[in-house]
Coordinates of C-alpha atoms in Angstrom, one line a residue:
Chain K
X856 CA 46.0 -18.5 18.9
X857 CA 48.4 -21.6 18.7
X858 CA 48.7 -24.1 21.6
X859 CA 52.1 -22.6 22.5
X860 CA 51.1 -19.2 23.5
X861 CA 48.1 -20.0 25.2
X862 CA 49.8 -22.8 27.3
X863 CA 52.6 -19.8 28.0
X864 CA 50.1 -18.0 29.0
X865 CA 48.3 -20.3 31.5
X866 CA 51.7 -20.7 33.3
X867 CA 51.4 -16.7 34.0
X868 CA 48.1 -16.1 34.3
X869 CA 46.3 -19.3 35.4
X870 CA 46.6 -18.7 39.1
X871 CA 45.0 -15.1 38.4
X872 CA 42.1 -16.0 36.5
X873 CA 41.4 -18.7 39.1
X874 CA 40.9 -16.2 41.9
X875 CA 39.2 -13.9 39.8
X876 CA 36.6 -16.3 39.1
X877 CA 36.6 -17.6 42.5
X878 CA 35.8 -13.8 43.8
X879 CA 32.3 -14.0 41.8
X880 CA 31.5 -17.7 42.1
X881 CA 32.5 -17.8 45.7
X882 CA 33.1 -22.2 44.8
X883 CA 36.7 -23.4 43.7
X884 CA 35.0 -25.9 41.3
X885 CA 33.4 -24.0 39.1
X886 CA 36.0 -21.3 39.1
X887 CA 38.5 -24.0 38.0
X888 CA 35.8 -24.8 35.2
X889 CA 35.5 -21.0 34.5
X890 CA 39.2 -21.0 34.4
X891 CA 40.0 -23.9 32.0
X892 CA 37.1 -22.6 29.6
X893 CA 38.7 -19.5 29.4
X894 CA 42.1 -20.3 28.4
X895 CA 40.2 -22.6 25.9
X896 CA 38.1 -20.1 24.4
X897 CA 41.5 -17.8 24.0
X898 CA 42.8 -20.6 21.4
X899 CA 39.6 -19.1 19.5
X900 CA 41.2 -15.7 19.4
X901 CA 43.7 -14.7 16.4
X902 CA 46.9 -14.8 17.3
X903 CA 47.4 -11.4 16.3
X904 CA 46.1 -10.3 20.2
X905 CA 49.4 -9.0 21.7
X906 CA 50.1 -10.1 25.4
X907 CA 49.6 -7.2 27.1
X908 CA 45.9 -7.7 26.4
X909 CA 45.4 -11.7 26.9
X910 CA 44.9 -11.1 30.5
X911 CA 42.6 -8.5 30.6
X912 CA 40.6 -10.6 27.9
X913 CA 40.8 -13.9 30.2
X914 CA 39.4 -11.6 33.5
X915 CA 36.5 -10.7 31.6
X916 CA 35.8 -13.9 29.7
X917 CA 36.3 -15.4 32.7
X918 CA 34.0 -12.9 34.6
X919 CA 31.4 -13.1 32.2
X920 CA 32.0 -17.4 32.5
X921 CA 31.1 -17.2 36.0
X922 CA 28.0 -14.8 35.5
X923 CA 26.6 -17.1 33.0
X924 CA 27.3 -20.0 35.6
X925 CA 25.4 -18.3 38.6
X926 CA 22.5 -17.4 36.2
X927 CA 22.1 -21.1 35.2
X928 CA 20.4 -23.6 37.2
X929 CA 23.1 -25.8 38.2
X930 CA 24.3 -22.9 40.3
X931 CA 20.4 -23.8 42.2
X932 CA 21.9 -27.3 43.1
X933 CA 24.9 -26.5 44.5
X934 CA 25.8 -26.3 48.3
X935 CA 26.1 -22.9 49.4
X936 CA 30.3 -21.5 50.6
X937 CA 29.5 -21.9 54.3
X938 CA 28.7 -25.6 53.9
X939 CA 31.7 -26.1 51.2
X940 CA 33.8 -24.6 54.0
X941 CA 32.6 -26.8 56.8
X942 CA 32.5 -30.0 54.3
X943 CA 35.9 -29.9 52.7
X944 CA 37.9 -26.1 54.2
X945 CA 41.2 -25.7 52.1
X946 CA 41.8 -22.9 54.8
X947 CA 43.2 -24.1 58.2
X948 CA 43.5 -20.7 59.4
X949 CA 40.3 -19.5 60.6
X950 CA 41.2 -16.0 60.5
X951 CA 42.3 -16.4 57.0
X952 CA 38.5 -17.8 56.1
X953 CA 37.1 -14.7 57.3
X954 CA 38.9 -12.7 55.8
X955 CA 37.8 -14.5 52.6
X956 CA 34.5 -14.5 53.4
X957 CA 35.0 -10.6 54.1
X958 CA 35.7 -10.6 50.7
X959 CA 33.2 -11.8 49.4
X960 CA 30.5 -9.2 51.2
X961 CA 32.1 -6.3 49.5
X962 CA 30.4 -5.2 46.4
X963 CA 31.5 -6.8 43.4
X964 CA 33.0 -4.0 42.0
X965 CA 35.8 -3.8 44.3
X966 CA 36.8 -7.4 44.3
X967 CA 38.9 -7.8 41.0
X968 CA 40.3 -4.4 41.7
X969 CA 42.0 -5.5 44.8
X970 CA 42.7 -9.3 43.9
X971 CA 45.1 -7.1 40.9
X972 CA 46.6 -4.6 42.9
X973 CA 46.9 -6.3 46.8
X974 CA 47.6 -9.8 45.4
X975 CA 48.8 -9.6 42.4
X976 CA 50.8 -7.1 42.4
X977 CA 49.7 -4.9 40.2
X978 CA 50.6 -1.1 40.2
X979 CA 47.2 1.3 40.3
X980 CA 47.8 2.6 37.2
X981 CA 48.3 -1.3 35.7
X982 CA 45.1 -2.3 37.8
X983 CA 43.0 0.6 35.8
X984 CA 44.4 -0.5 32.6
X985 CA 43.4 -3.9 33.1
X986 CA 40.3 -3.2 34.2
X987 CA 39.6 -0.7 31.5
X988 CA 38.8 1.9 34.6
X989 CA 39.7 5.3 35.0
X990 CA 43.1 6.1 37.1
X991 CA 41.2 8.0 39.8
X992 CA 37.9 5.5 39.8
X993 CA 40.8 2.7 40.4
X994 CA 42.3 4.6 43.4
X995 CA 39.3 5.5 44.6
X996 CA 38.2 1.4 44.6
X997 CA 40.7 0.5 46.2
X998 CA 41.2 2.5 48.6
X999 CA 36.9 2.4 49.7
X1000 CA 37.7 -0.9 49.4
X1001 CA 39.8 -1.4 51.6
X1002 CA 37.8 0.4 54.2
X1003 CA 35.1 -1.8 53.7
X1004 CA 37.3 -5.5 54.3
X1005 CA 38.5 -4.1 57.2
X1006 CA 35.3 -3.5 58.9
X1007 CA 33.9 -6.6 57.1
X1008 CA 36.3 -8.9 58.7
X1009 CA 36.1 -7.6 62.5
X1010 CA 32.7 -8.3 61.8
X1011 CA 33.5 -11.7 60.5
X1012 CA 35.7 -11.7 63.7
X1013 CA 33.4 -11.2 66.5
Chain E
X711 CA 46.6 -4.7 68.7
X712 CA 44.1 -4.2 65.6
X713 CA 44.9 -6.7 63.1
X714 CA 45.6 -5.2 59.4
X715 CA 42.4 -7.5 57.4
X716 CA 44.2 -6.7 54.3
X717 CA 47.1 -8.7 55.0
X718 CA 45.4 -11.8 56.2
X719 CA 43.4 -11.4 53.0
X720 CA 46.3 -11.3 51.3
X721 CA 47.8 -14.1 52.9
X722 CA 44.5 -16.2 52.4
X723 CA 44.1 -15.5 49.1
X724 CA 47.3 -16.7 47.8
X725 CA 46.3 -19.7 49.1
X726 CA 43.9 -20.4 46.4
X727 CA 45.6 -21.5 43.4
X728 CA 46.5 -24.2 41.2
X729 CA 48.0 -27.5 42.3
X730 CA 50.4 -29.2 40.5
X731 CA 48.4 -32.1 39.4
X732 CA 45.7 -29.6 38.4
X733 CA 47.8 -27.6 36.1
X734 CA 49.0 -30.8 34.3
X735 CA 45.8 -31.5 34.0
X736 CA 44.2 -28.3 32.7
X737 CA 47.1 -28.3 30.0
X738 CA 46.8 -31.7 28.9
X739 CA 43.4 -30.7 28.0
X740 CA 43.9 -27.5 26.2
X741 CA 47.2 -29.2 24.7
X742 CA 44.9 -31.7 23.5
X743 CA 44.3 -32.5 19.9
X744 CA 41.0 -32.5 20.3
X745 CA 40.8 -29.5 22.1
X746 CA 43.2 -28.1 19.1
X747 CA 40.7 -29.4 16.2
X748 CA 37.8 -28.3 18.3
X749 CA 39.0 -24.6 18.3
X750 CA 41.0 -24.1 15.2
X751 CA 37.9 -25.6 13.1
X752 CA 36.3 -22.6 15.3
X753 CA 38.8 -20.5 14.4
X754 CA 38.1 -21.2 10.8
X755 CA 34.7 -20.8 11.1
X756 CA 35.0 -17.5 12.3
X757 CA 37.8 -16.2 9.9
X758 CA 35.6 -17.1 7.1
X759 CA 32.9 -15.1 8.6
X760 CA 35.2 -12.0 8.9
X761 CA 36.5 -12.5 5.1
X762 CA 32.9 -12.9 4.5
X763 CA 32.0 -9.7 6.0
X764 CA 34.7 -8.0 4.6
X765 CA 33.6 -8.6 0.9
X766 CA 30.3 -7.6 1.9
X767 CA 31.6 -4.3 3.4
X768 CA 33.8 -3.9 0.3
X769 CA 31.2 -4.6 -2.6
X770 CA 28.6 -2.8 -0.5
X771 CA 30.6 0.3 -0.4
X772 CA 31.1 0.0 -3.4
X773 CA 27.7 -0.5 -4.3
X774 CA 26.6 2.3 -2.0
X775 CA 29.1 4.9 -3.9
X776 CA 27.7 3.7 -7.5
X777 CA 24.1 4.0 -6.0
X778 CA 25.0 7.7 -4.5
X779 CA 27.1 8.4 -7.8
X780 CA 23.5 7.7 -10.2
X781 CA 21.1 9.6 -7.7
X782 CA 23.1 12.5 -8.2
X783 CA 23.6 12.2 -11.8
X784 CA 20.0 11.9 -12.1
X785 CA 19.1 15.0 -10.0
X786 CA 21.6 17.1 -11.9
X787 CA 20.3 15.5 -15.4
X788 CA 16.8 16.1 -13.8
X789 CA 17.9 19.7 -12.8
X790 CA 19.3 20.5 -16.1
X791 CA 16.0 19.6 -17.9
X792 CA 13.6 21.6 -16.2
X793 CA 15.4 24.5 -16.9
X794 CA 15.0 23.5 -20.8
X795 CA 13.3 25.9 -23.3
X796 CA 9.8 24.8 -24.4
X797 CA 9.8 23.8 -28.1
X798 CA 7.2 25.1 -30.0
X799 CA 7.8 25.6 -33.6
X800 CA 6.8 23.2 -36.0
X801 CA 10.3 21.3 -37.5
X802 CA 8.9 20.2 -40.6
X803 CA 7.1 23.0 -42.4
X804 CA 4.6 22.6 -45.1
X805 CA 7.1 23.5 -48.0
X806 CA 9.5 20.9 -46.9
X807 CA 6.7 18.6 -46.5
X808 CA 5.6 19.4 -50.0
X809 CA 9.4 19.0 -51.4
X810 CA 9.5 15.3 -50.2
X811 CA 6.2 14.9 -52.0
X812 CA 7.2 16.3 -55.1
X813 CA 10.0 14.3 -55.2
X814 CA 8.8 11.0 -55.8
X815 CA 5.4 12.1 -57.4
X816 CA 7.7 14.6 -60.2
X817 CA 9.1 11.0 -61.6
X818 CA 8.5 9.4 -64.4
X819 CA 6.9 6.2 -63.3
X820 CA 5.6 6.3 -60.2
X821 CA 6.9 2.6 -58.3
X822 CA 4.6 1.8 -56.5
X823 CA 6.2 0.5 -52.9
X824 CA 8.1 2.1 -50.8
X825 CA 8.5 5.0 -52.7
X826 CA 5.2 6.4 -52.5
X827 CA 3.6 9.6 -50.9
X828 CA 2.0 7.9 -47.9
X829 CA 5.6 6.7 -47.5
X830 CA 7.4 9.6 -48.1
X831 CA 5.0 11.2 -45.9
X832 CA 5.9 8.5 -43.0
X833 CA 9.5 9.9 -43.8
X834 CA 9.1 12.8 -43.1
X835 CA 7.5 12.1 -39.6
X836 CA 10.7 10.4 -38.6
X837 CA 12.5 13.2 -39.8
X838 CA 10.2 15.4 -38.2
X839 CA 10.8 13.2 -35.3
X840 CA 14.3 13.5 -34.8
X841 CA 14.9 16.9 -35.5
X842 CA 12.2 17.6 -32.8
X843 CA 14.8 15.3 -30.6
X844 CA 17.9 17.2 -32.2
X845 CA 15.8 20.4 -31.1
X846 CA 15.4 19.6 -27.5
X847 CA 19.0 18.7 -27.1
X848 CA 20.7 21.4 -28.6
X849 CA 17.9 23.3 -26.4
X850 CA 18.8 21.7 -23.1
X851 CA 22.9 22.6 -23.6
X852 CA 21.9 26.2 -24.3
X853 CA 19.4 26.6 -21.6
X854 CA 20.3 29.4 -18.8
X855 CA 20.7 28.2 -15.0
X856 CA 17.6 29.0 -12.9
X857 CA 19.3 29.0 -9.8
X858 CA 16.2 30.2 -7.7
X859 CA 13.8 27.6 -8.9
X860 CA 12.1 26.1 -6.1
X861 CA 10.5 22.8 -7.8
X862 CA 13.4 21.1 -7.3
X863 CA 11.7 18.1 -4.8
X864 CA 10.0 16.6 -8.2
X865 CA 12.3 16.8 -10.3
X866 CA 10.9 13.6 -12.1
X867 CA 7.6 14.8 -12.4
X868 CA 8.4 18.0 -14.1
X869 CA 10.3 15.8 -16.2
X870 CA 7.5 13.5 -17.6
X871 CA 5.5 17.0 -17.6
X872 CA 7.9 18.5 -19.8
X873 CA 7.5 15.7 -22.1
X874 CA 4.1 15.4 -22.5
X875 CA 4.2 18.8 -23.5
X876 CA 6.5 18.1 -26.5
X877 CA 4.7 15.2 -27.8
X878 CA 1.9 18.1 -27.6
X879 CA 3.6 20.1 -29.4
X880 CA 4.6 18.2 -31.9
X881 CA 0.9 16.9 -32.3
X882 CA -0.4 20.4 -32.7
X883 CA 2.7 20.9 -35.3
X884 CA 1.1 17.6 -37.6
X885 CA -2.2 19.9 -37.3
X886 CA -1.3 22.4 -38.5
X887 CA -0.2 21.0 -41.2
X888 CA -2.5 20.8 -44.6
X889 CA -3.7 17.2 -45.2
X890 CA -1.9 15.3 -48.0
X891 CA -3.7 15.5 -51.3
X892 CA -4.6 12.0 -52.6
X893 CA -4.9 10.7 -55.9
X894 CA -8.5 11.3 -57.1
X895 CA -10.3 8.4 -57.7
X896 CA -13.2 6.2 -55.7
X897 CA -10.9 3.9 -54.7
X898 CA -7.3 5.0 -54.8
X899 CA -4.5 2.9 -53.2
X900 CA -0.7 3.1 -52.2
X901 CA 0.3 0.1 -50.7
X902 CA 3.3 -1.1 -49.2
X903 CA 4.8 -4.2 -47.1
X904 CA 6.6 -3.3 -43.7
X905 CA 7.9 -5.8 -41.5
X906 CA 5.6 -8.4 -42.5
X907 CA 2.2 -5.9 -42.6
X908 CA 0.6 -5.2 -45.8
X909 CA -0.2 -0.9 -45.5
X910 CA -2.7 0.4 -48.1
X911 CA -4.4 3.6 -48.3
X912 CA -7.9 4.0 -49.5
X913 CA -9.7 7.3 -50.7
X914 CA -13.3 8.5 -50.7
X915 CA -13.7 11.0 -53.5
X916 CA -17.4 10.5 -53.4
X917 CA -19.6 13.4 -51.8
X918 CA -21.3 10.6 -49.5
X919 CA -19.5 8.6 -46.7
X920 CA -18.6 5.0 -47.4
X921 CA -18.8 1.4 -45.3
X922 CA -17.5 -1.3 -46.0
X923 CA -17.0 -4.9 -44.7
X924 CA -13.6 -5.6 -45.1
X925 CA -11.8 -8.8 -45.3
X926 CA -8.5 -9.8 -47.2
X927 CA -7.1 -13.5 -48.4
X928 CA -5.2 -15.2 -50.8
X929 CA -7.6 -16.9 -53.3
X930 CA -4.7 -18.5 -55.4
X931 CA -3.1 -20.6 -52.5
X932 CA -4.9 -24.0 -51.7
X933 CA -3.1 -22.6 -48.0
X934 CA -5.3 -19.2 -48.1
X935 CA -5.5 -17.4 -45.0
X936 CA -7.6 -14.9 -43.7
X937 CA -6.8 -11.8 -42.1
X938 CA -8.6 -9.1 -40.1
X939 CA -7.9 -5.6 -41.0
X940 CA -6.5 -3.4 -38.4
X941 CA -6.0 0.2 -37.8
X942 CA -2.2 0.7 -37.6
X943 CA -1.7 2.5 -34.2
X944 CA 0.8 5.1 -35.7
X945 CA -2.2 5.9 -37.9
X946 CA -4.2 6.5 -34.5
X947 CA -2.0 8.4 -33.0
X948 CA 0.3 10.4 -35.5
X949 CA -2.0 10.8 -38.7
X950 CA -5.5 10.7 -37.1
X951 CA -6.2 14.3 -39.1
X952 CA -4.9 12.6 -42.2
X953 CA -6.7 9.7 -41.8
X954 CA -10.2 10.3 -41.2
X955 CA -11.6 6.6 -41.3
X956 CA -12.6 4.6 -38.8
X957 CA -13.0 1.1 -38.3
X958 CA -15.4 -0.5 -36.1
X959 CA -16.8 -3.3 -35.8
X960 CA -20.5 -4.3 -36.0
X961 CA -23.1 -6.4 -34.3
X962 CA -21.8 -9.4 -36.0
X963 CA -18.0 -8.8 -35.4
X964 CA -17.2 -8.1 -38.3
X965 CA -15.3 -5.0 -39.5
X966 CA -16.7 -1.5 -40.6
X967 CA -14.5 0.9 -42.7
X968 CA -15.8 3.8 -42.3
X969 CA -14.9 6.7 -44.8
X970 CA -15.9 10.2 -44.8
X971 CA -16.9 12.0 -48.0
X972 CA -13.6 13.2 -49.5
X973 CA -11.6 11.1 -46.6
X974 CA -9.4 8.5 -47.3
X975 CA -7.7 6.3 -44.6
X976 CA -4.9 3.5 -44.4
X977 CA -5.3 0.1 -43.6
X978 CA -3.2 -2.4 -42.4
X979 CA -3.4 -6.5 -43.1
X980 CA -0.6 -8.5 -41.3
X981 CA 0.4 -11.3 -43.5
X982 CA 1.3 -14.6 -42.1
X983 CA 5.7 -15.4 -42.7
X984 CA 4.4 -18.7 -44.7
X985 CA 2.5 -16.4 -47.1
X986 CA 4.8 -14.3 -47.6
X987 CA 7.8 -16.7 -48.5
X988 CA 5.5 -17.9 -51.5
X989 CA 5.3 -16.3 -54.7
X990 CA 3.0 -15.2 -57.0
X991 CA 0.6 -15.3 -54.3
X992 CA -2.4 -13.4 -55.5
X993 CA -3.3 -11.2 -52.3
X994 CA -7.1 -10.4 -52.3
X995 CA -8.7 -7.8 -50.7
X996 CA -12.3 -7.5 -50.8
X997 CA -14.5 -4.7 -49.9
X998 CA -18.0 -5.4 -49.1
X999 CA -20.3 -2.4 -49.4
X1000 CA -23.9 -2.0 -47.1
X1001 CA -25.3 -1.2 -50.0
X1002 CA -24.0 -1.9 -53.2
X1003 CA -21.8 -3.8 -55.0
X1004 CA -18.5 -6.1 -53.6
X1005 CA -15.3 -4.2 -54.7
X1006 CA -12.4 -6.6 -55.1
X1007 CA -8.2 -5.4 -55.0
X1008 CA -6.2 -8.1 -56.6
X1009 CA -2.5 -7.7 -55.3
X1010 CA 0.5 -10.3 -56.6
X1011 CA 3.3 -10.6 -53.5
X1012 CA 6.4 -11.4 -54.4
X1013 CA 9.5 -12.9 -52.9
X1014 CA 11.5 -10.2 -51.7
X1015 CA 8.2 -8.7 -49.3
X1016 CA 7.7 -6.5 -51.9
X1017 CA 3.5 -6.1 -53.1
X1018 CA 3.6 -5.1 -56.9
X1019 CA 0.6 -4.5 -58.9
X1020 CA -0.3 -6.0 -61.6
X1021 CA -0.1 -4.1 -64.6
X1022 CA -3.3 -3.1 -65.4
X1023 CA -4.0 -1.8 -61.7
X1024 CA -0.3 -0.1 -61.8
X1025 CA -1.7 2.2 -65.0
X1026 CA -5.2 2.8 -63.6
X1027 CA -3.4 4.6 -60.9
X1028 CA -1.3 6.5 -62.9
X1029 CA -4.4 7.6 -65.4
X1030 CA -6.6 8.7 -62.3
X1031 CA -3.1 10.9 -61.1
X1032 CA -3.0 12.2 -64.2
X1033 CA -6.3 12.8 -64.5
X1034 CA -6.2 15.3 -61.6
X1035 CA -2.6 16.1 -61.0
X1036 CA -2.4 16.7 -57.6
X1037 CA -1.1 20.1 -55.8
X1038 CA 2.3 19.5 -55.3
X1039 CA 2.5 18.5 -59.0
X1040 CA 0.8 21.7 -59.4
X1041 CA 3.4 23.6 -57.1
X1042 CA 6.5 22.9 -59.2
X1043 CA 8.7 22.2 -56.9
X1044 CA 10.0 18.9 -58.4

């Protein structure tokens, strides 16, 4: 894919993939690193990929960056989130970092889900498509999931 | 109140995201030329791979539809023979056997060459030959369909089956045929070069078998060579009944011709290419008896491969034919 596209598309999508990989890696570093290598790897990728499917490429190449990252063993040297917080917290609000780290309890599975549909903006049915999910499984995520953040963060709360 | 966690997630989560400088950043690096030449060289490499692929996918389909396209042909060629008639009857029968003997032995002078009964009779194997081939094919377009036979899972073994049977056939055809007459004399001889090998035939009209050491040479030539005589292998195989000698060999090595009383057999003496390019060359063959006396065959080769006789030997032969004219003479039907 030329230079051109792929810089078009880290305008749109760059904030996205950043938060996706920040939602498995629970560190902004190396979801910044996930993020960069991502958009690099999509210059690999024939420019015959239409747009509607360069984000859903980046979320998983960008999911699958941050797996490979917390199987390797730098992720065993770095500091774990509540000591990143207390070190260097890009969060004054403290009920905004519970809520984060609320987040970041729930299941993997309905994190990416609700980054695409709460914050993103996403409609349900968009949400599924990106995700390659089922309408109904997507509803159903979402919807769980938001059950779950709620009683995960007056936990984080008390 | 109860305070909605998915807003303040919201809220918090739009927090995280790029800064300014850190955009600029991360596209200066993939907007980098190296970064470019990095991945397009990448790019490359993996487009080539795909082409790669795809002319393996096209030629091996192709190969694949060729391979498919051969197996079947052969299991329907396979199929189609095993439903084949047997052939049994004999192609060349002993009046047409006898006609190609009366041909060349009803001439004036017999040439002694090519032209000679033991050749003719060689002629008429290959004839025999191919109409036997002729045979089986015509036999194989007229043969019915067996759609119920089951044998259909060895389809190459009843193939190889069905030709051992007609080289069996054919065999037993060559037996039942009557042996050839030969010219009636102790030592009779047609002789003939083929391909570089000197053939000679060599009769025992004597009531008691014969053995002889055998060796051949050229005496005339200061280059002489000698040869061992062989048994041809069509003689083996194909005229064993006609030819009822043997050769073996003895304790020392050397060669035993053995003839049975009233046999005759052929031999055969490869001749080296330098001999054969000479001529007059005076060809020797030299019988050696277990008891008795040596016999000696004197035979002049010419240029052309050709072995002529000399003259004398050339009439001996014809005075020991005509001194017993032999039964397709007799026949009449030259």
């Amino acid at each position: 894919m030329n230079q051109e596209r792929v810089a078009a598309s880290f305008q749109a999508n760059a904030d996205t993939v950043l938060r996706a990989a920040w939602h498995l890696t629970g560190d902004r570093g190396i979801a910044e690193d996930c993020t960069q290598e991502a958009f690099l790897r999509l210059m690999q990728q024939p420019d015959s990929m239409t747009d509607e499917h360069i984000l859903p490429w980046l979320l998983r190449t960008a999911k699958n960056l941050a797996k490979d990252y917390l199987r390797s063993a730098e992720h065993s040297r770095t500091v774990p989130l509540e000591e990143h917080d207390a070190a260097g917290d890009p969060f004054a609000d403290a009920s905004a970092r519970a809520a984060l780290r609320a987040v970041m309890r729930l299941p993997e599975k309905y994190r990416l889900p609700m980054q695409l549909h709460f914050v993103e903006g996403y409609t349900i049915d968009e949400t599924a498509r990106l995700l390659h999910l089922r309408l109904n499984t997507a509803a159903s995520l979402l919807r769980r999931g938001r059950k779950l953040l709620q009683k995960a963060y007056e936990e984080e709360m008390i | 109140m109860k305070t909605d966690a998915l807003e303040v997630y919201i809220r918090a989560e739009k927090q995280i995201r790029l800064t300014a400088e850190q955009r600029a950043e991360m596209l200066a690096v993939i907007g980098s030329p190296a970064a470019a030449e990095q991945y397009s060289e990448k790019v490359y490499r993996q487009k080539r791979r795909e082409i790669r692929w795809q002319r393996i996918e096209k030629w091996g389909g192709i190969a694949a539809v060729l391979t498919l396209v051969f197996c079947i042909g052969f299991l329907v060629r396979a199929g189609i023979r095993q439903n084949t008639v047997q052939i049994t009857a004999p192609a060349v029968s002993e009046a047409d056997l006898s006609g190609y003997l009366a041909h060349f032995a009803g001439k004036e002078t017999v040439h002694i060459g090519r032209e000679t009964p033991a050749y003719a009779y060689q002629q008429a194997r290959r004839s025999q030959q191919e109409d036997l081939r002729q045979m089986q094919q015509d036999a194989e377009l007229n043969a019915p369909r067996d759609s119920t036979y089951s044998g259909r899972f060895l389809p190459v073994l009843w193939w190889f089956t069905e030709r051992c049977i007609v080289e069996q056939n054919a065999l037993q055809t060559l037996k039942e045929c009557e042996p050839l007459p030969v010219p009636a004399q102790l030592l009779g001889r047609e002789y003939c070069v083929e391909d570089g090998i000197l053939y000679m035939t060599v009769a025992n009209t004597a009531d008691t078998p014969l053995d002889w050491f055998a060796e051949c040479g050229i005496t005339s030539d200061k280059t002489g060579f000698h040869a061992e005589i062989t048994m041809p292998q069509y003689a083996m195989s194909w005229l064993k009944d006609y030819y009822s000698g043997s050769i073996n060999a003895d304790a020392t090595g050397r060669n035993v011709l053995h003839i049975p009383a009233h046999g005759c057999m052929e031999i055969a003496v490869p001749v080296p290419a330098e001999q054969r390019d000479l001529t007059e060359q005076l060809l020797t063959l030299n019988f050696y008896p277990v008891a008795g006396e040596k016999l000696s065959y004197h035979i002049s080769l010419d240029s052309d491969e050709q072995v002529m006789p000399r003259a004398e030997e050339h009439r001996i032969l014809r005075m020991a034919v005509e001194a017993e004219p032999a039964p397709w003479e007799k026949s009449g039907l030259s």
